[in-house]
Amino acid sequence: MVKSGKWVRSLLAAALCFSLGAGAFAETGTYTDEEGGVWDYDMGIYTDAEGNQYEITDDSGNSYASSSGAGSRQNADGSITIVTGEEDSVVQNSDGSLTVDSGAIQVVDQKEESKPLTYEEWQARMDSIADRNGRVTETFYRKSENEMIPVSVVYVGLVRSMVHLNGKEQLVDTCDLVWESEAPAEQLLAVINAPKNGQAKMRAKTSAKSTVLDTCRTNRVVRVLKVGKTWAFVDHNGLRGYIQNTSLTFYPNERYEYETGYISVKGKTPKGETVYIRSAPKNNSRHLEQYPVATPLTIVSSDGNWTEIDVEGWHCYILSKYVSRNAGATAAAE
């Protein structure tokens, strides 16, 4: 499920704006500067190396996004920023979702933080998404060899995923989830692989000129529904669309050996402390997200300095000094 906080018609992710002369950089496309910041003129936004986002304006104060195509962006603070055409209207629905006339953003639903939804409430939410966003990817949890239980997916990880099962959210092994797919067995899952720009665009059709449905950040895990020669049809947080194969690293949906643990600082969880997860096991790799201490982790491997993890739909890395393992909680590969 995609979280939605604030929404705006023109692209405005922070109060501070970057004002550039007409000749500073190219006025279309994406540019990465020496500090690791990303200038996205199509979206009209600058993302610095820490993940902070700012509007790009010209000398007259006009946003570069005002003439760009429709699209969306998941911001670091959990909000969704929407860019629409001049004549598009944005409607906020009673359930907290958004509808755009052009269809560029079909649905963005607000995650319930206060209490878990009942299965009936969750199913009603999924039905609402299906009405505005096409068919939901029907998913089953393989409880045993002969028992399959329909579930709603909160997020998908390469190793473990969060689903709504028996009236509450539960982490399960992703290999125990089954969904209809035409993809080969070795390509049922994929991780967004966009090290330069930090994002890949999900489109409505297999064309680089088609409508942008969503902007998928690098290292997010998606389910693969079909693989073509240059495009894959995927499900990302309940939104279905096409991403170029060059922006994906494919994986089979297989069982992994893993440990469970949590984020800590010197083995403790002091209130208010947060830690970055990263796109690669390098000190200069991209910051993906900040998580508070005590956040649960699925630990896949470790080389000493860095630990490969799954966390809330990311397949990524974290400095090993910020990881504490749960005693006796190891899952053996089958």
Short mmCIF file of C-alpha atoms in Angstrom, two decimals:
data_model
loop_
_atom_site.label_atom_id
_atom_site.label_comp_id
_atom_site.label_asym_id
_atom_site.label_seq_id
_atom_site.Cartn_x
_atom_site.Cartn_y
_atom_site.Cartn_z
CA MET A 1 0.00 0.00 0.00
CA VAL A 2 1.34 3.44 -0.84
CA LYS A 3 1.32 5.94 2.00
CA SER A 4 -0.10 9.38 1.31
CA GLY A 5 0.35 12.42 3.47
CA LYS A 6 0.25 15.75 1.66
CA TRP A 7 -0.78 16.31 -1.95
CA VAL A 8 -0.25 19.27 -4.22
CA ARG A 9 -1.16 20.20 -7.76
CA SER A 10 2.16 21.67 -8.80
CA LEU A 11 5.33 20.00 -7.57
CA LEU A 12 6.19 21.44 -4.14
CA ALA A 13 8.03 19.09 -1.79
CA ALA A 14 9.55 21.71 0.51
CA ALA A 15 9.31 25.39 1.32
CA LEU A 16 12.80 26.03 -0.02
CA CYS A 17 13.06 26.30 -3.84
CA PHE A 18 16.12 26.10 -6.09
CA SER A 19 16.13 29.00 -8.57
CA LEU A 20 18.26 28.40 -11.67
CA GLY A 21 19.18 30.49 -14.67
CA ALA A 22 18.01 29.21 -18.02
CA GLY A 23 21.47 28.01 -18.97
CA ALA A 24 22.44 26.26 -15.74
CA PHE A 25 21.64 22.72 -16.87
CA ALA A 26 19.44 21.08 -19.48
CA GLU A 27 15.77 21.97 -18.90
CA THR A 28 14.54 18.42 -19.50
CA GLY A 29 15.68 15.03 -18.34
CA THR A 30 17.63 14.05 -15.23
CA TYR A 31 21.08 15.16 -14.08
CA THR A 32 23.15 13.86 -11.15
CA ASP A 33 25.57 16.38 -9.66
CA GLU A 34 28.94 15.76 -8.03
CA GLU A 35 27.40 15.76 -4.54
CA GLY A 36 25.08 12.89 -5.46
CA GLY A 37 22.00 15.11 -5.80
CA VAL A 38 19.51 14.43 -8.59
CA TRP A 39 18.08 17.26 -10.73
CA ASP A 40 14.88 15.95 -12.31
CA TYR A 41 13.64 18.62 -14.70
CA ASP A 42 10.77 16.47 -15.97
CA MET A 43 9.36 16.34 -12.43
CA GLY A 44 10.68 19.78 -11.47
CA ILE A 45 12.37 18.53 -8.32
CA TYR A 46 15.86 18.31 -6.84
CA THR A 47 16.70 15.44 -4.45
CA ASP A 48 19.88 15.88 -2.45
CA ALA A 49 22.12 13.04 -1.28
CA GLU A 50 20.27 12.91 2.05
CA GLY A 51 16.91 12.37 0.36
CA ASN A 52 15.58 15.90 0.95
CA GLN A 53 13.52 17.25 -1.96
CA TYR A 54 13.09 20.79 -3.29
CA GLU A 55 11.19 22.44 -6.11
CA ILE A 56 13.24 23.67 -9.11
CA THR A 57 12.22 27.10 -10.40
CA ASP A 58 13.59 29.44 -13.07
CA ASP A 59 14.65 33.05 -12.49
CA SER A 60 11.01 34.15 -12.71
CA GLY A 61 9.92 31.71 -10.04
CA ASN A 62 8.14 29.38 -12.46
CA SER A 63 8.31 25.69 -11.64
CA TYR A 64 10.00 23.43 -14.14
CA ALA A 65 7.23 20.95 -13.37
CA SER A 66 4.49 23.22 -14.73
CA SER A 67 5.07 22.07 -18.31
CA SER A 68 6.05 18.49 -17.62
CA GLY A 69 3.90 15.42 -18.03
CA ALA A 70 1.76 13.94 -15.29
CA GLY A 71 3.45 11.78 -12.72
CA SER A 72 3.97 11.11 -9.04
CA ARG A 73 6.76 10.76 -6.52
CA GLN A 74 7.03 9.03 -3.15
CA ASN A 75 8.74 11.56 -0.89
CA ALA A 76 11.13 10.71 1.91
CA ASP A 77 8.60 11.85 4.52
CA GLY A 78 6.02 9.35 3.26
CA SER A 79 3.96 11.86 1.27
CA ILE A 80 3.08 11.61 -2.39
CA THR A 81 3.80 14.53 -4.73
CA ILE A 82 1.65 14.72 -7.85
CA VAL A 83 2.36 16.57 -11.09
CA THR A 84 -0.63 17.06 -13.39
CA GLY A 85 -1.31 18.87 -16.63
CA GLU A 86 -2.70 22.39 -16.68
CA GLU A 87 -6.30 21.22 -17.12
CA ASP A 88 -6.23 18.22 -14.79
CA SER A 89 -8.22 18.31 -11.59
CA VAL A 90 -7.23 16.37 -8.48
CA VAL A 91 -9.98 14.99 -6.26
CA GLN A 92 -9.36 13.72 -2.74
CA ASN A 93 -11.77 10.87 -2.08
CA SER A 94 -13.48 10.17 1.24
CA ASP A 95 -11.20 7.18 1.90
CA GLY A 96 -8.09 9.38 1.67
CA SER A 97 -7.17 8.32 -1.88
CA LEU A 98 -6.62 10.65 -4.82
CA THR A 99 -8.08 10.62 -8.31
CA VAL A 100 -6.63 12.61 -11.23
CA ASP A 101 -8.68 13.33 -14.36
CA SER A 102 -5.90 12.18 -16.69
CA GLY A 103 -5.69 8.85 -14.90
CA ALA A 104 -1.99 9.37 -14.20
CA ILE A 105 -2.58 8.71 -10.51
CA GLN A 106 -5.32 6.17 -10.11
CA VAL A 107 -5.13 5.67 -6.36
CA VAL A 108 -3.00 6.60 -3.42
CA ASP A 109 -4.35 5.24 -0.15
CA GLN A 110 -3.59 6.40 3.37
CA LYS A 111 -2.13 3.65 5.53
CA GLU A 112 -3.98 3.07 8.79
CA GLU A 113 -1.44 3.59 11.56
CA SER A 114 -3.71 3.53 14.62
CA LYS A 115 -4.92 -0.07 14.52
CA PRO A 116 -4.91 -3.09 12.20
CA LEU A 117 -7.83 -3.39 9.81
CA THR A 118 -10.16 -6.36 9.98
CA TYR A 119 -10.09 -8.61 6.93
CA GLU A 120 -13.47 -7.20 5.85
CA GLU A 121 -12.21 -3.61 6.14
CA TRP A 122 -9.05 -4.48 4.23
CA GLN A 123 -11.00 -6.25 1.49
CA ALA A 124 -13.28 -3.23 1.14
CA ARG A 125 -10.15 -1.09 0.70
CA MET A 126 -8.83 -3.44 -1.98
CA ASP A 127 -12.20 -3.42 -3.77
CA SER A 128 -12.10 0.37 -3.77
CA ILE A 129 -8.63 0.32 -5.31
CA ALA A 130 -9.77 -2.17 -7.95
CA ASP A 131 -12.66 0.06 -8.95
CA ARG A 132 -10.33 2.95 -9.72
CA ASN A 133 -7.07 1.23 -10.53
CA GLY A 134 -7.84 -2.01 -12.35
CA ARG A 135 -7.69 -5.54 -11.03
CA VAL A 136 -5.88 -6.24 -7.77
CA THR A 137 -3.24 -8.96 -8.01
CA GLU A 138 -5.03 -11.80 -6.24
CA THR A 139 -2.62 -13.40 -3.80
CA PHE A 140 -2.69 -16.59 -1.74
CA TYR A 141 -0.66 -17.66 1.29
CA ARG A 142 0.46 -21.30 1.18
CA LYS A 143 -0.24 -22.34 4.78
CA SER A 144 0.48 -26.00 4.00
CA GLU A 145 0.86 -28.23 0.99
CA ASN A 146 -2.92 -28.58 0.70
CA GLU A 147 -4.14 -25.26 2.13
CA MET A 148 -4.09 -21.88 0.38
CA ILE A 149 -5.49 -18.78 2.10
CA PRO A 150 -6.39 -15.57 0.19
CA VAL A 151 -4.51 -12.58 1.61
CA SER A 152 -4.09 -8.88 0.97
CA VAL A 153 -0.50 -7.70 0.52
CA VAL A 154 0.79 -4.76 2.53
CA TYR A 155 4.25 -4.85 0.95
CA VAL A 156 6.44 -7.41 -0.79
CA GLY A 157 10.02 -8.17 0.18
CA LEU A 158 12.47 -10.41 -1.60
CA VAL A 159 12.67 -12.69 1.46
CA ARG A 160 9.71 -11.79 3.68
CA SER A 161 6.51 -9.88 2.98
CA MET A 162 3.81 -8.27 5.09
CA VAL A 163 0.27 -9.52 4.45
CA HIS A 164 -3.11 -9.07 6.07
CA LEU A 165 -3.93 -12.52 7.42
CA ASN A 166 -6.45 -13.65 10.03
CA GLY A 167 -7.47 -10.10 10.84
CA LYS A 168 -3.99 -8.67 11.39
CA GLU A 169 -0.75 -7.80 9.64
CA GLN A 170 1.81 -10.62 9.62
CA LEU A 171 5.27 -11.15 8.16
CA VAL A 172 5.48 -14.32 6.06
CA ASP A 173 8.10 -15.87 3.81
CA THR A 174 7.58 -14.44 0.33
CA CYS A 175 8.12 -17.89 -1.19
CA ASP A 176 4.86 -18.95 0.50
CA LEU A 177 2.92 -16.34 -1.48
CA VAL A 178 1.37 -17.33 -4.80
CA TRP A 179 -0.08 -15.02 -7.45
CA GLU A 180 -1.06 -15.39 -11.07
CA SER A 181 1.89 -14.56 -13.33
CA GLU A 182 3.07 -15.28 -16.86
CA ALA A 183 6.67 -14.56 -15.89
CA PRO A 184 9.25 -17.37 -15.92
CA ALA A 185 9.94 -19.02 -12.56
CA GLU A 186 13.32 -17.27 -12.30
CA GLN A 187 11.71 -13.84 -12.81
CA LEU A 188 8.71 -13.79 -10.46
CA LEU A 189 10.23 -11.03 -8.31
CA ALA A 190 12.36 -8.01 -9.14
CA VAL A 191 14.23 -5.26 -7.32
CA ILE A 192 14.24 -1.78 -8.85
CA ASN A 193 17.78 -1.17 -10.10
CA ALA A 194 18.31 2.52 -10.83
CA PRO A 195 21.66 3.48 -9.27
CA LYS A 196 22.12 6.70 -11.27
CA ASN A 197 18.74 8.41 -10.95
CA GLY A 198 17.48 6.53 -7.91
CA GLN A 199 14.12 5.80 -9.51
CA ALA A 200 12.38 4.03 -12.37
CA LYS A 201 9.15 5.16 -14.00
CA MET A 202 6.16 2.83 -14.14
CA ARG A 203 4.14 3.49 -17.28
CA ALA A 204 0.64 2.65 -18.45
CA LYS A 205 1.89 1.08 -21.68
CA THR A 206 5.11 -0.34 -23.13
CA SER A 207 6.25 3.02 -24.43
CA ALA A 208 8.62 5.61 -23.01
CA LYS A 209 6.06 8.23 -24.04
CA SER A 210 3.08 6.68 -22.27
CA THR A 211 1.53 8.00 -19.04
CA VAL A 212 3.69 7.72 -15.92
CA LEU A 213 1.66 5.86 -13.28
CA ASP A 214 4.23 5.91 -10.52
CA THR A 215 7.88 6.59 -9.77
CA CYS A 216 9.43 3.50 -8.17
CA ARG A 217 12.51 4.17 -6.07
CA THR A 218 15.62 2.06 -6.48
CA ASN A 219 15.86 -1.06 -4.27
CA ARG A 220 12.08 -1.42 -3.92
CA VAL A 221 10.77 -4.97 -4.47
CA VAL A 222 8.03 -5.58 -7.04
CA ARG A 223 6.07 -8.62 -8.13
CA VAL A 224 6.45 -9.55 -11.78
CA LEU A 225 3.33 -10.49 -13.74
CA LYS A 226 4.73 -10.72 -17.25
CA VAL A 227 8.12 -10.23 -18.93
CA GLY A 228 8.52 -9.02 -22.50
CA LYS A 229 11.57 -8.28 -24.58
CA THR A 230 12.17 -4.79 -23.15
CA TRP A 231 9.35 -4.21 -20.62
CA ALA A 232 7.99 -6.09 -17.61
CA PHE A 233 4.43 -5.82 -16.29
CA VAL A 234 4.73 -5.52 -12.51
CA ASP A 235 2.76 -4.87 -9.34
CA HIS A 236 4.25 -2.24 -7.04
CA ASN A 237 2.29 -1.53 -3.85
CA GLY A 238 -0.96 -2.51 -5.56
CA LEU A 239 -0.35 -0.38 -8.65
CA ARG A 240 0.16 -2.33 -11.89
CA GLY A 241 2.16 -1.03 -14.84
CA TYR A 242 5.19 -1.43 -17.07
CA ILE A 243 8.86 -0.87 -16.15
CA GLN A 244 11.79 -1.29 -18.51
CA ASN A 245 13.75 -4.50 -17.93
CA THR A 246 16.99 -2.52 -17.73
CA SER A 247 15.69 -0.95 -14.49
CA LEU A 248 14.99 -4.31 -12.85
CA THR A 249 17.07 -7.08 -11.30
CA PHE A 250 15.03 -10.29 -11.51
CA TYR A 251 14.87 -13.05 -8.88
CA PRO A 252 13.01 -16.34 -8.46
CA ASN A 253 10.49 -16.54 -5.63
CA GLU A 254 12.53 -19.02 -3.63
CA ARG A 255 13.17 -19.78 0.02
CA TYR A 256 16.12 -18.03 1.64
CA GLU A 257 18.05 -18.74 4.77
CA TYR A 258 17.73 -15.69 6.99
CA GLU A 259 17.85 -14.36 10.50
CA THR A 260 15.55 -11.85 12.13
CA GLY A 261 16.67 -8.79 14.01
CA TYR A 262 16.12 -5.08 14.52
CA ILE A 263 17.82 -1.71 14.14
CA SER A 264 19.80 -0.64 17.19
CA VAL A 265 22.52 1.77 18.24
CA LYS A 266 25.28 0.08 20.24
CA GLY A 267 22.88 -2.77 20.85
CA LYS A 268 20.23 -0.50 22.37
CA THR A 269 17.08 1.24 21.13
CA PRO A 270 17.18 4.79 22.53
CA LYS A 271 14.02 6.77 21.80
CA GLY A 272 14.26 9.15 18.85
CA GLU A 273 17.30 7.55 17.18
CA THR A 274 17.07 6.76 13.47
CA VAL A 275 19.38 4.97 11.03
CA TYR A 276 19.70 5.13 7.23
CA ILE A 277 19.33 2.13 4.97
CA ARG A 278 21.39 2.25 1.77
CA SER A 279 21.22 1.09 -1.83
CA ALA A 280 24.60 -0.70 -1.81
CA PRO A 281 27.25 -1.86 0.70
CA LYS A 282 29.33 1.31 0.25
CA ASN A 283 29.84 4.41 2.38
CA ASN A 284 28.94 6.69 -0.54
CA SER A 285 25.87 4.71 -1.65
CA ARG A 286 22.44 6.29 -1.83
CA HIS A 287 20.42 6.88 1.31
CA LEU A 288 17.04 5.23 0.77
CA GLU A 289 15.13 5.85 3.98
CA GLN A 290 15.56 6.56 7.68
CA TYR A 291 14.09 4.08 10.14
CA PRO A 292 13.77 4.36 13.90
CA VAL A 293 15.61 1.96 16.16
CA ALA A 294 13.69 -1.23 17.00
CA THR A 295 12.42 -1.49 13.40
CA PRO A 296 12.29 -5.25 12.56
CA LEU A 297 14.73 -6.52 9.92
CA THR A 298 15.05 -9.65 7.82
CA ILE A 299 18.79 -10.38 7.72
CA VAL A 300 20.00 -12.16 4.58
CA SER A 301 23.80 -11.94 4.77
CA SER A 302 26.67 -9.97 6.28
CA ASP A 303 30.27 -9.33 5.27
CA GLY A 304 31.27 -7.75 8.57
CA ASN A 305 30.87 -4.04 7.82
CA TRP A 306 27.59 -4.28 5.92
CA THR A 307 24.46 -6.39 6.31
CA GLU A 308 22.08 -7.26 3.47
CA ILE A 309 18.48 -6.91 4.62
CA ASP A 310 14.80 -6.76 3.76
CA VAL A 311 12.86 -4.01 5.51
CA GLU A 312 9.32 -2.85 4.70
CA GLY A 313 9.52 -3.62 0.99
CA TRP A 314 13.16 -2.59 0.46
CA HIS A 315 15.95 -5.04 -0.38
CA CYS A 316 18.98 -3.04 0.70
CA TYR A 317 21.95 -2.67 3.05
CA ILE A 318 22.69 -1.25 6.48
CA LEU A 319 25.90 -0.82 8.45
CA SER A 320 26.31 -3.95 10.55
CA LYS A 321 26.95 -1.93 13.72
CA TYR A 322 23.28 -0.89 13.64
CA VAL A 323 21.94 -4.46 13.57
CA SER A 324 20.96 -6.62 16.53
CA ARG A 325 19.89 -10.20 15.94
CA ASN A 326 16.99 -11.91 17.66
CA ALA A 327 18.30 -14.89 19.61
CA GLY A 328 17.26 -18.26 18.20
CA ALA A 329 15.31 -16.79 15.26
CA THR A 330 16.92 -18.35 12.20
CA ALA A 331 14.99 -19.77 9.27
CA ALA A 332 16.73 -22.64 7.49
CA ALA A 333 16.56 -22.87 3.70
CA GLU A 334 14.69 -25.82 2.31
#
